[in-house]
mmCIF file of C-alpha atoms in Angstrom:
data_model
loop_
_atom_site.group_PDB
_atom_site.id
_atom_site.type_symbol
_atom_site.label_atom_id
_atom_site.label_comp_id
_atom_site.label_asym_id
_atom_site.label_seq_id
_atom_site.Cartn_x
_atom_site.Cartn_y
_atom_site.Cartn_z
ATOM 1 C CA MET A 1 10.308 1.388 25.384
ATOM 2 C CA VAL A 2 13.459 3.639 24.327
ATOM 3 C CA GLN A 3 16.835 1.851 22.736
ATOM 4 C CA GLN A 4 20.135 3.345 21.583
ATOM 5 C CA GLY A 5 22.258 2.177 19.200
ATOM 6 C CA ASP A 6 23.407 2.500 16.008
ATOM 7 C CA ALA A 7 20.091 1.824 14.584
ATOM 8 C CA GLU A 8 16.651 3.899 14.164
ATOM 9 C CA GLY A 9 13.285 3.279 13.693
ATOM 10 C CA ILE A 10 9.695 1.857 15.349
ATOM 11 C CA GLU A 11 9.178 -1.732 15.437
ATOM 12 C CA ARG A 12 6.104 -3.393 16.679
ATOM 13 C CA SER A 13 5.953 -6.588 19.054
ATOM 14 C CA SER A 14 3.478 -9.137 19.097
ATOM 15 C CA GLU A 15 1.724 -7.773 22.360
ATOM 16 C CA GLY A 16 1.210 -4.526 20.761
ATOM 17 C CA HIS A 17 4.187 -2.439 22.080
ATOM 18 C CA PHE A 18 6.356 -0.391 20.335
ATOM 19 C CA LEU A 19 10.147 -0.165 20.149
ATOM 20 C CA VAL A 20 11.766 3.169 19.565
ATOM 21 C CA ARG A 21 15.754 2.839 18.443
ATOM 22 C CA TYR A 22 17.600 6.285 18.191
ATOM 23 C CA ARG A 23 20.861 7.307 18.211
ATOM 24 C CA SER A 24 21.336 10.394 19.831
ATOM 25 C CA ALA A 25 18.853 11.568 22.316
ATOM 26 C CA SER A 26 19.123 15.343 20.765
ATOM 27 C CA ASP A 27 17.355 14.153 17.666
ATOM 28 C CA ASP A 28 14.216 15.670 17.730
ATOM 29 C CA ARG A 29 13.402 12.716 14.924
ATOM 30 C CA ALA A 30 13.507 10.299 18.133
ATOM 31 C CA PHE A 31 12.046 12.540 20.171
ATOM 32 C CA VAL A 32 8.378 13.023 17.503
ATOM 33 C CA ARG A 33 8.871 8.630 17.111
ATOM 34 C CA VAL A 34 8.581 8.488 21.154
ATOM 35 C CA LEU A 35 5.746 10.651 21.319
ATOM 36 C CA ALA A 36 4.175 8.738 18.348
ATOM 37 C CA ALA A 37 4.489 5.507 19.679
ATOM 38 C CA MET A 38 2.673 6.406 23.069
ATOM 39 C CA SER A 39 -0.051 8.210 21.330
ATOM 40 C CA ALA A 40 -0.441 5.124 19.289
ATOM 41 C CA GLY A 41 -3.633 4.056 20.172
ATOM 42 C CA GLU A 42 -7.104 6.547 20.394
ATOM 43 C CA GLY A 43 -5.175 9.182 22.222
ATOM 44 C CA PRO A 44 -4.379 12.482 20.879
ATOM 45 C CA SER A 45 -0.496 13.737 19.539
ATOM 46 C CA ALA A 46 0.634 16.858 19.993
ATOM 47 C CA SER A 47 4.126 18.781 20.370
ATOM 48 C CA ASP A 48 2.429 22.420 19.495
ATOM 49 C CA PRO A 49 2.808 24.189 22.631
ATOM 50 C CA GLU A 50 -0.677 25.341 22.388
ATOM 51 C CA SER A 51 -2.148 22.005 21.742
ATOM 52 C CA LEU A 52 -0.326 20.471 24.475
ATOM 53 C CA ALA A 53 -1.654 23.382 26.004
ATOM 54 C CA ILE A 54 -5.347 22.399 25.511
ATOM 55 C CA PHE A 55 -4.935 19.099 26.137
ATOM 56 C CA ALA A 56 -3.294 19.506 29.642
ATOM 57 C CA LEU A 57 -6.418 21.972 30.476
ATOM 58 C CA ALA A 58 -8.705 18.971 29.150
ATOM 59 C CA ARG A 59 -7.770 17.036 31.434
ATOM 60 C CA ARG A 60 -8.131 18.994 34.333
ATOM 61 C CA LEU A 61 -11.521 19.583 33.281
ATOM 62 C CA ALA A 62 -12.103 15.464 32.900
ATOM 63 C CA SER A 63 -12.425 15.633 36.816
ATOM 64 C CA THR A 64 -15.249 17.701 36.821
ATOM 65 C CA ASP A 65 -18.502 17.116 35.536
ATOM 66 C CA ILE A 66 -18.998 20.793 33.881
ATOM 67 C CA PRO A 67 -20.431 21.031 30.436
ATOM 68 C CA VAL A 68 -17.890 21.585 27.543
ATOM 69 C CA LEU A 69 -17.990 23.278 24.161
ATOM 70 C CA ILE A 70 -15.117 22.382 21.769
ATOM 71 C CA ASN A 71 -14.723 24.826 19.038
ATOM 72 C CA GLY A 72 -12.748 24.428 15.825
ATOM 73 C CA PRO A 73 -12.774 23.623 12.365
ATOM 74 C CA THR A 74 -14.069 20.854 10.402
ATOM 75 C CA GLY A 75 -11.084 17.920 10.618
ATOM 76 C CA THR A 76 -9.067 19.235 13.762
ATOM 77 C CA GLY A 77 -10.005 16.552 15.760
ATOM 78 C CA LYS A 78 -12.637 17.348 18.084
ATOM 79 C CA GLU A 79 -14.300 14.428 18.484
ATOM 80 C CA ILE A 80 -10.460 12.903 19.637
ATOM 81 C CA LEU A 81 -10.441 15.298 21.681
ATOM 82 C CA SER A 82 -13.793 14.606 23.577
ATOM 83 C CA ARG A 83 -12.961 11.142 23.449
ATOM 84 C CA PHE A 84 -9.792 12.117 25.493
ATOM 85 C CA VAL A 85 -11.709 14.177 27.904
ATOM 86 C CA HIS A 86 -13.676 11.106 28.813
ATOM 87 C CA SER A 87 -10.869 8.684 29.077
ATOM 88 C CA CYS A 88 -9.649 10.902 31.857
ATOM 89 C CA SER A 89 -12.860 11.455 33.824
ATOM 90 C CA PRO A 90 -14.500 9.281 36.729
ATOM 91 C CA ARG A 91 -17.113 7.937 33.316
ATOM 92 C CA SER A 92 -14.028 6.595 31.769
ATOM 93 C CA LYS A 93 -15.398 3.001 32.358
ATOM 94 C CA GLY A 94 -19.151 3.962 31.019
ATOM 95 C CA GLU A 95 -20.250 4.804 27.932
ATOM 96 C CA PHE A 96 -18.792 7.159 24.676
ATOM 97 C CA ILE A 97 -21.382 8.006 22.360
ATOM 98 C CA ALA A 98 -21.341 10.316 19.764
ATOM 99 C CA VAL A 99 -23.898 12.095 17.673
ATOM 100 C CA ASN A 100 -23.341 13.733 14.721
ATOM 101 C CA CYS A 101 -26.555 16.252 14.825
ATOM 102 C CA ALA A 102 -26.335 16.954 10.862
ATOM 103 C CA ALA A 103 -26.080 13.761 9.465
ATOM 104 C CA MET A 104 -30.310 13.323 10.926
ATOM 105 C CA PRO A 105 -33.500 14.794 9.677
ATOM 106 C CA GLU A 106 -35.243 16.783 13.112
ATOM 107 C CA THR A 107 -38.030 14.054 13.734
ATOM 108 C CA MET A 108 -35.364 11.210 13.395
ATOM 109 C CA LEU A 109 -32.880 12.756 15.572
ATOM 110 C CA GLU A 110 -35.441 13.624 18.287
ATOM 111 C CA ALA A 111 -36.304 10.148 18.647
ATOM 112 C CA MET A 112 -32.175 9.055 18.552
ATOM 113 C CA LEU A 113 -31.703 11.260 21.423
ATOM 114 C CA PHE A 114 -34.588 11.297 23.859
ATOM 115 C CA GLY A 115 -35.964 7.951 22.984
ATOM 116 C CA TYR A 116 -39.365 6.400 22.046
ATOM 117 C CA GLN A 117 -42.112 4.252 23.085
ATOM 118 C CA LYS A 118 -43.410 1.337 21.104
ATOM 119 C CA GLY A 119 -46.012 3.129 18.679
ATOM 120 C CA SER A 120 -45.344 6.397 19.224
ATOM 121 C CA PHE A 121 -45.116 6.645 16.085
ATOM 122 C CA THR A 122 -45.394 4.879 12.763
ATOM 123 C CA GLY A 123 -42.422 2.559 12.891
ATOM 124 C CA ALA A 124 -41.967 2.176 16.443
ATOM 125 C CA ASN A 125 -42.689 -1.543 16.647
ATOM 126 C CA ALA A 126 -40.216 -1.544 20.039
ATOM 127 C CA ALA A 127 -39.393 1.080 22.169
ATOM 128 C CA SER A 128 -35.792 2.674 22.219
ATOM 129 C CA GLU A 129 -34.207 4.269 25.317
ATOM 130 C CA GLY A 130 -32.705 6.787 23.025
ATOM 131 C CA PHE A 131 -28.619 7.757 22.799
ATOM 132 C CA ILE A 132 -29.070 10.355 25.997
ATOM 133 C CA ARG A 133 -29.906 7.574 28.025
ATOM 134 C CA ALA A 134 -27.323 5.098 26.504
ATOM 135 C CA ALA A 135 -24.525 6.924 27.720
ATOM 136 C CA GLU A 136 -26.043 6.981 31.442
ATOM 137 C CA GLY A 137 -22.694 6.938 33.678
ATOM 138 C CA GLY A 138 -20.606 8.362 30.372
ATOM 139 C CA THR A 139 -20.486 10.786 28.204
ATOM 140 C CA LEU A 140 -22.115 11.910 25.232
ATOM 141 C CA LEU A 141 -21.050 14.059 22.675
ATOM 142 C CA LEU A 142 -23.122 16.080 20.738
ATOM 143 C CA ASP A 143 -21.287 17.036 17.476
ATOM 144 C CA GLU A 144 -22.099 19.878 15.168
ATOM 145 C CA ILE A 145 -24.532 21.172 17.976
ATOM 146 C CA ALA A 146 -25.153 24.312 15.626
ATOM 147 C CA GLU A 147 -27.188 22.261 13.180
ATOM 148 C CA MET A 148 -29.597 21.311 15.620
ATOM 149 C CA PRO A 149 -33.105 22.386 15.028
ATOM 150 C CA LEU A 150 -34.057 25.101 17.457
ATOM 151 C CA SER A 151 -36.756 22.905 18.498
ATOM 152 C CA LEU A 152 -35.038 20.346 19.605
ATOM 153 C CA GLN A 153 -32.566 22.979 21.325
ATOM 154 C CA SER A 154 -35.112 23.606 24.161
ATOM 155 C CA LYS A 155 -36.290 20.348 24.690
ATOM 156 C CA LEU A 156 -31.828 19.539 24.888
ATOM 157 C CA LEU A 157 -32.045 22.493 27.646
ATOM 158 C CA ARG A 158 -34.571 21.144 29.699
ATOM 159 C CA ALA A 159 -32.730 17.959 29.483
ATOM 160 C CA ILE A 160 -29.298 19.542 30.719
ATOM 161 C CA GLN A 161 -30.882 21.439 33.336
ATOM 162 C CA GLU A 162 -33.297 18.897 35.072
ATOM 163 C CA SER A 163 -31.088 15.547 34.270
ATOM 164 C CA GLU A 164 -33.773 14.803 32.775
ATOM 165 C CA VAL A 165 -35.733 13.100 29.285
ATOM 166 C CA VAL A 166 -39.272 12.298 28.151
ATOM 167 C CA PRO A 167 -39.222 9.847 25.605
ATOM 168 C CA LEU A 168 -41.081 10.672 22.217
ATOM 169 C CA GLY A 169 -44.943 9.294 23.482
ATOM 170 C CA ALA A 170 -44.449 9.008 26.938
ATOM 171 C CA THR A 171 -45.361 11.935 29.588
ATOM 172 C CA THR A 172 -43.501 11.276 33.019
ATOM 173 C CA PRO A 173 -39.985 12.559 33.032
ATOM 174 C CA ILE A 174 -36.831 9.540 33.319
ATOM 175 C CA LYS A 175 -33.798 10.708 35.205
ATOM 176 C CA VAL A 176 -30.090 10.645 33.208
ATOM 177 C CA ASP A 177 -26.765 10.972 34.965
ATOM 178 C CA VAL A 178 -24.751 12.267 31.914
ATOM 179 C CA ARG A 179 -21.832 14.033 30.839
ATOM 180 C CA ILE A 180 -22.630 16.475 27.613
ATOM 181 C CA ILE A 181 -20.091 17.549 25.342
ATOM 182 C CA ALA A 182 -20.690 19.475 22.138
ATOM 183 C CA ALA A 183 -18.825 20.257 19.394
ATOM 184 C CA ALA A 184 -19.041 23.293 16.648
ATOM 185 C CA ASN A 185 -17.817 24.508 13.511
ATOM 186 C CA ARG A 186 -19.416 27.599 13.196
ATOM 187 C CA ASP A 187 -19.193 30.860 14.878
ATOM 188 C CA LEU A 188 -21.861 29.864 17.791
ATOM 189 C CA PRO A 189 -22.119 33.582 19.420
ATOM 190 C CA LEU A 190 -23.080 34.526 15.651
ATOM 191 C CA GLU A 191 -25.223 31.696 15.426
ATOM 192 C CA VAL A 192 -26.949 33.239 18.513
ATOM 193 C CA ALA A 193 -27.018 36.830 16.794
ATOM 194 C CA GLU A 194 -28.620 35.856 13.865
ATOM 195 C CA GLY A 195 -31.614 33.830 15.932
ATOM 196 C CA ARG A 196 -30.645 30.019 14.545
ATOM 197 C CA PHE A 197 -29.060 29.063 17.936
ATOM 198 C CA ARG A 198 -30.292 29.781 21.271
ATOM 199 C CA GLU A 199 -28.776 31.948 23.747
ATOM 200 C CA ASP A 200 -29.645 30.184 27.094
ATOM 201 C CA LEU A 201 -28.226 26.725 25.676
ATOM 202 C CA TYR A 202 -25.237 28.393 24.177
ATOM 203 C CA TYR A 203 -24.338 29.642 27.980
ATOM 204 C CA ARG A 204 -25.717 26.598 29.375
ATOM 205 C CA LEU A 205 -23.082 24.718 27.441
ATOM 206 C CA ASN A 206 -20.207 27.304 26.663
ATOM 207 C CA VAL A 207 -19.402 26.887 30.849
ATOM 208 C CA PHE A 208 -15.838 25.859 29.774
ATOM 209 C CA PRO A 209 -14.741 26.046 26.188
ATOM 210 C CA LEU A 210 -12.172 24.766 24.134
ATOM 211 C CA SER A 211 -10.689 25.994 20.639
ATOM 212 C CA LEU A 212 -8.765 23.340 18.774
ATOM 213 C CA PRO A 213 -7.078 25.641 16.068
ATOM 214 C CA ALA A 214 -6.477 24.659 12.521
ATOM 215 C CA LEU A 215 -3.627 22.575 11.657
ATOM 216 C CA SER A 216 -1.935 25.244 9.459
ATOM 217 C CA GLU A 217 -1.744 27.289 12.460
ATOM 218 C CA ARG A 218 -0.582 24.278 14.743
ATOM 219 C CA LEU A 219 2.500 22.937 12.510
ATOM 220 C CA GLN A 220 4.356 21.587 15.460
ATOM 221 C CA ASP A 221 1.970 18.790 15.464
ATOM 222 C CA VAL A 222 2.116 17.697 11.681
ATOM 223 C CA GLU A 223 5.099 15.723 12.066
ATOM 224 C CA VAL A 224 4.169 14.155 15.448
ATOM 225 C CA LEU A 225 -0.062 12.911 14.147
ATOM 226 C CA ALA A 226 2.295 11.998 10.874
ATOM 227 C CA GLN A 227 3.860 9.800 12.412
ATOM 228 C CA THR A 228 1.232 8.635 14.924
ATOM 229 C CA MET A 229 -1.081 7.989 12.164
ATOM 230 C CA ALA A 230 1.736 5.652 10.282
ATOM 231 C CA ILE A 231 2.095 3.796 13.411
ATOM 232 C CA ARG A 232 -2.013 3.297 13.644
ATOM 233 C CA HIS A 233 -2.475 2.879 9.949
ATOM 234 C CA SER A 234 0.377 -0.228 9.907
ATOM 235 C CA ALA A 235 -0.962 -2.366 12.233
ATOM 236 C CA GLY A 236 0.413 -6.063 11.325
ATOM 237 C CA ARG A 237 3.999 -4.611 10.416
ATOM 238 C CA LYS A 238 6.715 -5.346 12.618
ATOM 239 C CA VAL A 239 9.083 -2.448 11.123
ATOM 240 C CA VAL A 240 6.470 0.275 11.461
ATOM 241 C CA PRO A 241 7.694 2.993 8.798
ATOM 242 C CA CYS A 242 9.318 6.025 9.297
ATOM 243 C CA ILE A 243 9.038 9.612 7.786
ATOM 244 C CA SER A 244 11.853 11.090 6.558
ATOM 245 C CA ASP A 245 13.737 14.722 6.942
ATOM 246 C CA SER A 246 12.545 15.813 3.493
ATOM 247 C CA ALA A 247 9.143 14.121 3.662
ATOM 248 C CA ASN A 248 8.199 16.410 6.746
ATOM 249 C CA LEU A 249 9.407 19.317 5.375
ATOM 250 C CA VAL A 250 6.707 18.676 2.677
ATOM 251 C CA LEU A 251 4.303 18.080 4.837
ATOM 252 C CA ARG A 252 5.444 21.265 6.577
ATOM 253 C CA ALA A 253 4.867 23.589 3.602
ATOM 254 C CA HIS A 254 1.410 22.421 2.963
ATOM 255 C CA ASP A 255 -1.557 24.630 4.052
ATOM 256 C CA TRP A 256 -4.058 21.900 5.221
ATOM 257 C CA PRO A 257 -6.864 23.055 4.212
ATOM 258 C CA GLY A 258 -8.503 19.393 5.489
ATOM 259 C CA ASN A 259 -6.561 19.822 8.614
ATOM 260 C CA VAL A 260 -6.136 16.391 10.321
ATOM 261 C CA ARG A 261 -8.246 13.889 8.203
ATOM 262 C CA GLU A 262 -6.760 15.389 5.574
ATOM 263 C CA LEU A 263 -2.930 14.743 7.055
ATOM 264 C CA GLU A 264 -4.538 11.001 7.957
ATOM 265 C CA ASN A 265 -5.616 10.898 3.938
ATOM 266 C CA VAL A 266 -2.000 12.100 3.094
ATOM 267 C CA ILE A 267 -0.538 9.218 5.366
ATOM 268 C CA ARG A 268 -2.725 6.413 4.413
ATOM 269 C CA ARG A 269 -2.155 6.760 0.702
ATOM 270 C CA ALA A 270 1.734 7.232 1.545
ATOM 271 C CA LEU A 271 1.551 4.064 3.420
ATOM 272 C CA LEU A 272 0.333 2.614 -0.010
ATOM 273 C CA LEU A 273 2.895 3.996 -1.856
ATOM 274 C CA SER A 274 5.693 2.642 -0.217
ATOM 275 C CA ASP A 275 4.826 0.196 -0.936
ATOM 276 C CA GLY A 276 6.397 -2.099 2.333
ATOM 277 C CA SER A 277 9.217 0.316 2.629
ATOM 278 C CA ASN A 278 10.677 1.008 5.992
ATOM 279 C CA LEU A 279 10.614 5.086 5.254
ATOM 280 C CA ILE A 280 7.999 7.497 4.063
ATOM 281 C CA GLU A 281 9.595 9.754 1.702
ATOM 282 C CA PRO A 282 8.745 12.905 -0.514
ATOM 283 C CA GLU A 283 7.741 10.951 -3.681
ATOM 284 C CA HIS A 284 5.213 9.286 -1.552
ATOM 285 C CA ILE A 285 3.038 12.206 -0.641
ATOM 286 C CA LEU A 286 0.039 13.413 -2.293
ATOM 287 C CA PHE A 287 -1.925 16.211 -1.829
ATOM 288 C CA ASP A 288 -5.245 16.598 -2.999
ATOM 289 C CA ARG A 289 -4.134 19.630 -4.437
ATOM 290 C CA GLY A 290 -1.230 21.871 -4.640
ATOM 291 C CA ALA A 291 0.203 23.634 -1.479
ATOM 292 C CA ARG A 292 -0.986 26.844 -0.976
ATOM 293 C CA ALA A 293 1.453 30.117 -0.573
ATOM 294 C CA ALA A 294 0.586 33.344 0.637
ATOM 295 C CA PRO A 295 0.230 35.582 -2.318
ATOM 296 C CA GLU A 296 2.323 38.055 -2.877
ATOM 297 C CA ALA A 297 2.358 41.578 -3.329
ATOM 298 C CA ASP A 298 1.655 41.443 -7.342
ATOM 299 C CA GLY A 299 -1.370 39.208 -6.859
ATOM 300 C CA GLN A 300 0.407 36.216 -8.390
ATOM 301 C CA GLN A 301 0.704 32.896 -5.907
ATOM 302 C CA GLN A 302 3.934 30.372 -5.331
ATOM 303 C CA THR A 303 2.362 26.895 -5.171
ATOM 304 C CA ALA A 304 4.784 24.409 -4.261
ATOM 305 C CA GLN A 305 4.790 21.120 -6.416
ATOM 306 C CA VAL A 306 2.684 18.467 -5.750
ATOM 307 C CA ILE A 307 2.916 15.071 -7.504
ATOM 308 C CA PRO A 308 -0.101 14.632 -9.422
ATOM 309 C CA LEU A 309 -2.397 11.447 -8.678
ATOM 310 C CA ASP A 310 -1.373 9.581 -11.279
ATOM 311 C CA PHE A 311 2.555 9.336 -10.819
ATOM 312 C CA ALA A 312 2.620 5.981 -9.477
ATOM 313 C CA ALA A 313 2.076 4.736 -13.101
ATOM 314 C CA ARG A 314 5.133 7.013 -13.985
ATOM 315 C CA ALA A 315 8.159 5.438 -14.443
ATOM 316 C CA ASP A 316 10.479 4.868 -11.294
ATOM 317 C CA ALA A 317 13.617 6.684 -12.749
ATOM 318 C CA ARG A 318 12.027 9.920 -11.989
ATOM 319 C CA LEU A 319 11.679 9.346 -8.200
ATOM 320 C CA ALA A 320 15.040 10.662 -6.851
ATOM 321 C CA SER A 321 14.309 14.268 -8.818
ATOM 322 C CA VAL A 322 11.332 14.632 -7.830
ATOM 323 C CA LYS A 323 11.866 14.402 -3.616
ATOM 324 C CA GLN A 324 14.851 16.822 -4.451
ATOM 325 C CA GLU A 325 12.526 19.351 -6.312
ATOM 326 C CA THR A 326 9.761 19.009 -3.794
ATOM 327 C CA GLU A 327 12.287 19.418 -0.872
ATOM 328 C CA THR A 328 13.784 22.351 -2.393
ATOM 329 C CA GLN A 329 10.194 24.113 -3.155
ATOM 330 C CA ALA A 330 9.022 23.680 0.203
ATOM 331 C CA ILE A 331 12.252 25.490 1.622
ATOM 332 C CA LEU A 332 12.082 27.916 -1.225
ATOM 333 C CA ASN A 333 8.050 28.890 -0.215
ATOM 334 C CA ALA A 334 9.163 28.894 3.699
ATOM 335 C CA LEU A 335 12.027 30.875 3.025
ATOM 336 C CA ARG A 336 9.487 33.608 0.898
ATOM 337 C CA LYS A 337 7.091 33.450 3.684
ATOM 338 C CA HIS A 338 9.435 34.473 6.353
ATOM 339 C CA GLU A 339 11.541 37.011 4.053
ATOM 340 C CA GLY A 340 14.411 35.001 3.907
ATOM 341 C CA ASN A 341 14.993 35.459 8.006
ATOM 342 C CA ARG A 342 16.861 32.070 8.730
ATOM 343 C CA GLY A 343 15.718 31.113 11.947
ATOM 344 C CA LYS A 344 12.293 31.631 11.239
ATOM 345 C CA THR A 345 12.405 29.385 7.865
ATOM 346 C CA ALA A 346 14.269 26.716 9.888
ATOM 347 C CA SER A 347 11.847 26.977 12.709
ATOM 348 C CA PHE A 348 8.798 26.196 10.392
ATOM 349 C CA LEU A 349 10.434 23.760 9.391
ATOM 350 C CA GLY A 350 11.241 21.932 11.845
ATOM 351 C CA ILE A 351 15.266 21.668 11.244
ATOM 352 C CA SER A 352 17.755 22.908 12.447
ATOM 353 C CA GLU A 353 19.669 26.455 11.296
ATOM 354 C CA ARG A 354 22.615 24.544 10.249
ATOM 355 C CA THR A 355 20.732 21.729 8.278
ATOM 356 C CA LEU A 356 19.023 24.717 6.718
ATOM 357 C CA ARG A 357 22.254 25.937 5.775
ATOM 358 C CA TYR A 358 23.016 22.556 4.643
ATOM 359 C CA ARG A 359 20.129 22.454 2.435
ATOM 360 C CA LEU A 360 20.884 25.845 0.950
ATOM 361 C CA ALA A 361 24.100 25.280 0.096
ATOM 362 C CA SER A 362 23.368 22.152 -2.263
ATOM 363 C CA MET A 363 20.934 23.950 -3.494
ATOM 364 C CA ARG A 364 23.103 26.871 -5.144
ATOM 365 C CA GLU A 365 26.106 23.873 -5.743
ATOM 366 C CA SER A 366 22.914 22.810 -8.199
ATOM 367 C CA GLY A 367 22.316 25.645 -10.044
ATOM 368 C CA ILE A 368 19.359 27.234 -8.023
ATOM 369 C CA ASP A 369 20.103 31.033 -7.124
ATOM 370 C CA VAL A 370 18.651 31.436 -3.570
ATOM 371 C CA ASP A 371 19.855 34.782 -2.991
ATOM 372 C CA VAL A 372 18.074 36.087 -5.486
ATOM 373 C CA GLN A 373 14.930 34.511 -4.806
ATOM 374 C CA ILE A 374 14.304 35.617 -1.602
ATOM 375 C CA ARG A 375 15.719 39.457 -2.578
ATOM 376 C CA GLU A 376 12.571 39.309 -4.762
ATOM 377 C CA ALA A 377 10.509 38.108 -2.987
ATOM 378 C CA ALA A 378 11.408 40.313 0.181
ATOM 379 C CA GLN A 379 10.847 43.264 -2.458
ATOM 380 C CA CYS A 380 7.761 42.537 -3.335
ATOM 381 C CA ARG A 381 6.368 42.218 0.179
ATOM 382 C CA ARG A 382 7.220 46.318 0.921
#
């Protein structure tokens, strides 16, 4: 539910619904908060055009039973996308089971996937149906599929082709009705070329590939993802903490090597450090390491200022100055990245050009020679 008025923010009702208050319908913050409230369950959150296109395609794929292969770096949300496909499919009432192929040794993985009969190996005191049969009528996600041993790949291929499994210790195949989704953080064509992954299995899984880019390549998702995480991890609070414009600037200036998983850590940390406040500010944003900017021509790097993890133990009197310094550095880094182009910089930071001009004017008034720094950065790139 949304409501226009003098106040803004997000409130949680006793039934678990959300009320998003906003001042202006043209305010981007209202749009982000509505999107976040709508995605506060287990569903995906996105506002980047490329991400929205991926989820739209995933929804169309969900109505079919064809195998899906999801590619993307670690921490980009491949399991969330898999759950989205499952929830939109006719199999949504069935089980969704996720198996990490890298988390178990080969012998255990085979037994856990295909099942086993009692006495088929030492310790098999009772029969087990295995994950594939447990997902009957539903969806099975095979995460980190590139880590599956070659010896098991052939058995998986047959299970997919024939829709049947043979448990360990058994001789009779058992029919199964399961949708397979595979996810990989490696380049599978390269794995095939180097003999580490079966070519026939690759083509069987790769009927329709979906690729999730790194978070640094879809920065428009950062704000809505961050706000969604703030909602999810503030259960029990009537008023949900919102993320300030200044904090969003800092988040968008980071390069996110840990992708969505890192962002979630940052937001959980911010909720703790905000200490019950209804607004997350830059001083609550703590990264595991500094934000990495693009290298300059002379080999030097400009690094965004990041508050160290022992910040909470320091005096509260520094909070205002830290907030201003962090926001200033984020703007300067973005200006350098885009060689002083105000339009591209504002778009990158998720603010209007008018807001950017206001911030730059404030920086000049505080003694920062913005124009000199931009000219020097542009000259270094030539």
